[in-house]
Tab-separated table of C-alpha atoms and ligand atoms in Angstrom:
chain	number	residue	atom	x	y	z
C	1	UNK	CA	81.111	113.052	123.745
C	2	UNK	CA	83.812	110.439	124.127
C	3	UNK	CA	87.207	111.254	122.774
C	4	UNK	CA	87.924	109.960	119.318
C	5	UNK	CA	91.017	109.380	117.247
C	6	UNK	CA	91.819	111.523	114.242
C	7	UNK	CA	91.676	109.432	111.081
C	8	UNK	CA	94.822	109.742	109.019
C	9	UNK	CA	94.318	110.659	105.377
C	10	UNK	CA	96.612	109.525	102.579
C	11	UNK	CA	99.405	110.302	101.826
C	12	UNK	CA	101.003	109.552	105.204
C	13	UNK	CA	103.938	107.235	105.984
C	14	UNK	CA	102.032	105.487	108.788
C	15	UNK	CA	99.589	104.127	106.209
C	16	UNK	CA	102.474	102.463	104.357
C	17	UNK	CA	104.065	100.848	107.406
C	18	UNK	CA	103.626	97.351	108.750
C	19	UNK	CA	101.918	97.164	112.145
C	20	UNK	CA	103.445	94.916	114.802
C	21	UNK	CA	101.727	92.021	116.603
C	22	UNK	CA	100.494	92.682	120.121
C	23	UNK	CA	101.544	90.433	123.000
C	24	UNK	CA	98.094	90.137	124.513
C	25	UNK	CA	94.770	91.894	124.599
C	26	UNK	CA	95.116	93.863	127.817
C	27	UNK	CA	93.108	96.793	129.147
C	28	UNK	CA	95.088	99.254	127.036
C	29	UNK	CA	94.346	97.316	123.835
C	30	UNK	CA	90.657	97.030	124.782
C	31	UNK	CA	90.551	100.769	125.326
C	32	UNK	CA	92.122	101.269	121.904
C	33	UNK	CA	89.535	98.896	120.365
C	34	UNK	CA	86.658	100.806	121.991
C	35	UNK	CA	88.001	104.143	120.867
C	36	UNK	CA	88.638	102.872	117.337
C	37	UNK	CA	85.074	101.559	117.161
C	38	UNK	CA	83.617	104.902	118.252
C	39	UNK	CA	85.865	106.693	115.750
C	40	UNK	CA	84.671	104.347	113.004
C	41	UNK	CA	80.992	104.791	113.919
C	42	UNK	CA	81.405	108.547	113.972
C	43	UNK	CA	83.117	108.683	110.544
C	44	UNK	CA	80.988	106.661	109.585
C	45	UNK	CA	82.673	103.552	108.232
C	46	UNK	CA	82.435	99.753	108.402
C	47	UNK	CA	86.081	99.014	109.196
C	48	UNK	CA	89.092	100.709	110.736
C	49	UNK	CA	92.673	99.518	111.248
C	50	UNK	CA	95.211	100.799	113.789
C	51	UNK	CA	97.458	102.417	111.147
C	52	UNK	CA	94.572	104.706	110.228
C	53	UNK	CA	94.634	106.258	113.687
C	54	UNK	CA	98.434	106.436	113.771
C	55	UNK	CA	99.036	103.290	115.812
C	56	UNK	CA	101.253	100.520	114.520
C	57	UNK	CA	99.876	97.484	116.313
C	58	UNK	CA	97.839	94.752	114.653
C	59	UNK	CA	94.360	95.740	115.771
C	60	UNK	CA	91.249	96.306	113.670
C	61	UNK	CA	87.541	96.846	114.192
C	62	UNK	CA	84.570	96.259	111.893
C	63	UNK	CA	80.803	96.529	112.025
C	64	UNK	CA	78.661	95.828	108.985
C	65	UNK	CA	75.276	96.225	110.699
C	66	UNK	CA	72.904	98.640	108.998
C	67	UNK	CA	72.216	100.740	112.046
C	68	UNK	CA	70.187	103.229	110.019
C	69	UNK	CA	67.743	100.419	109.279
C	70	UNK	CA	67.394	99.594	112.958
C	71	UNK	CA	69.887	96.739	113.039
C	72	UNK	CA	71.683	96.299	116.326
C	73	UNK	CA	75.401	97.126	116.395
C	74	UNK	CA	77.509	94.065	115.671
C	75	UNK	CA	81.111	95.061	116.341
C	76	UNK	CA	83.965	92.685	115.516
C	77	UNK	CA	87.302	93.328	117.239
C	78	UNK	CA	90.447	91.617	116.012
C	79	UNK	CA	94.009	91.550	117.261
C	80	UNK	CA	96.773	89.801	115.313
C	81	UNK	CA	94.433	88.672	112.511
C	82	UNK	CA	95.843	86.072	110.146
C	83	UNK	CA	94.275	84.743	106.967
C	84	UNK	CA	94.423	80.945	107.242
C	85	UNK	CA	92.353	80.120	104.162
C	86	UNK	CA	91.398	81.930	100.994
C	87	UNK	CA	89.218	80.587	98.209
C	88	UNK	CA	90.437	80.294	94.644
C	89	UNK	CA	87.190	81.857	93.576
C	90	UNK	CA	87.532	85.618	93.364
C	91	UNK	CA	85.106	88.432	94.049
C	92	UNK	CA	85.009	91.976	92.724
C	93	UNK	CA	83.432	94.715	94.818
C	94	UNK	CA	83.596	98.445	95.027
C	95	UNK	CA	85.666	99.546	98.007
C	96	UNK	CA	86.263	102.828	99.753
C	97	UNK	CA	88.441	103.814	102.698
C	98	UNK	CA	88.218	106.377	105.490
C	99	UNK	CA	91.855	107.259	104.763
C	100	UNK	CA	91.004	107.955	101.103
C	101	UNK	CA	87.760	109.901	101.540
C	102	UNK	CA	85.036	109.895	98.901
C	103	UNK	CA	86.946	107.690	96.471
C	104	UNK	CA	85.748	104.274	95.349
C	105	UNK	CA	87.024	101.595	93.003
C	106	UNK	CA	86.454	97.948	92.154
C	107	UNK	CA	88.882	95.603	93.886
C	108	UNK	CA	89.289	91.885	93.204
C	109	UNK	CA	89.985	89.604	96.181
C	110	UNK	CA	89.488	85.967	97.169
C	111	UNK	CA	85.739	85.492	97.578
C	112	UNK	CA	85.924	83.593	100.879
C	113	UNK	CA	88.553	83.831	103.607
C	114	UNK	CA	88.969	82.318	107.019
C	115	UNK	CA	90.713	84.493	109.595
C	116	UNK	CA	92.274	83.499	112.895
C	117	UNK	CA	92.589	86.249	115.506
C	118	UNK	CA	92.376	87.222	119.166
C	119	UNK	CA	89.001	88.642	120.133
C	120	UNK	CA	88.134	91.481	122.534
C	121	UNK	CA	88.723	89.146	125.481
C	122	UNK	CA	92.038	87.886	124.130
C	123	UNK	CA	90.582	84.499	123.222
C	124	UNK	CA	91.466	82.598	120.041
C	125	UNK	CA	88.720	83.072	117.506
C	126	UNK	CA	88.018	82.321	113.861
C	127	UNK	CA	85.824	84.001	111.309
C	128	UNK	CA	84.801	82.725	107.899
C	129	UNK	CA	83.796	85.625	105.723
C	130	UNK	CA	82.254	86.063	102.314
C	131	UNK	CA	80.742	88.969	100.435
C	132	UNK	CA	81.196	92.425	101.933
C	133	UNK	CA	82.605	91.074	105.208
C	134	UNK	CA	85.281	89.182	103.266
C	135	UNK	CA	86.299	92.301	101.351
C	136	UNK	CA	86.215	94.343	104.537
C	137	UNK	CA	88.386	92.035	106.648
C	138	UNK	CA	90.926	91.636	103.821
C	139	UNK	CA	90.967	95.411	103.311
C	140	UNK	CA	91.605	96.013	107.032
C	141	UNK	CA	94.315	93.346	107.271
C	142	UNK	CA	95.934	94.988	104.238
C	143	UNK	CA	96.088	98.233	106.242
C	144	UNK	CA	98.062	96.430	108.961
C	145	UNK	CA	100.525	95.448	106.230
C	146	UNK	CA	100.796	98.979	104.892
C	147	UNK	CA	98.649	98.249	101.844
C	148	UNK	CA	95.765	100.411	100.599
C	149	UNK	CA	92.999	99.389	98.175
C	150	UNK	CA	94.343	101.855	95.617
C	151	UNK	CA	97.548	99.792	95.517
C	152	UNK	CA	95.555	97.207	93.527
C	153	UNK	CA	94.687	99.755	90.831
C	154	UNK	CA	96.679	100.858	87.808
C	155	UNK	CA	99.064	103.699	88.596
C	156	UNK	CA	96.971	105.920	86.316
C	157	UNK	CA	93.834	105.294	88.338
C	158	UNK	CA	95.691	105.447	91.656
C	159	UNK	CA	97.254	108.802	90.838
C	160	UNK	CA	93.906	110.148	89.715
C	161	UNK	CA	92.402	109.233	93.093
C	162	UNK	CA	95.360	110.701	95.000
C	163	UNK	CA	95.039	113.958	93.066
C	164	UNK	CA	91.330	114.123	93.888
C	165	UNK	CA	92.055	113.614	97.596
C	166	UNK	CA	94.726	116.319	97.434
C	167	UNK	CA	92.225	118.683	95.863
C	168	UNK	CA	89.569	117.932	98.510
C	169	UNK	CA	92.176	118.606	101.206
C	170	UNK	CA	93.115	121.947	99.662
C	171	UNK	CA	89.447	122.916	99.536
C	172	UNK	CA	89.138	121.933	103.212
C	173	UNK	CA	86.346	119.530	102.298
C	174	UNK	CA	88.110	116.669	104.061
N	1	NI	NI1	90.609	101.465	104.559
């Protein structure tokens, strides 16, 4: 089995910090991307940002393929992602997070975004996303800015979720 990162669970300062841009996608960054992807698959999840594995560089991975239904893996690697367009139209979807296990809540975000980034080979790339992919990429970019989906909720709801996570930790369930 390949070595995986440990996924950091809230509360942890690294989840609240801003990740720094990388200079270029070199072999070390590619290795990090590969290892993040394996960690995400193993969890399993559909997105993972560097902060969640304790690294503060602007790297994220996603894969929305339904592998259980026989779909081929479709990994997306991003370094230095930047939202260059967001629609006025909004979308509400239930989100979860590997750093906030087993907790879900509706989050409202721009329905469509366009993201500029460096791909696995360090080339300039762009992605236009809607639906789940749009929520996912915005959620992961939020991580790189030290923002969690629960930050969009009322403090009442947020604290309820944090208490539940605390309880699961104490019970050694997560
Ligand atoms: Ni997350």
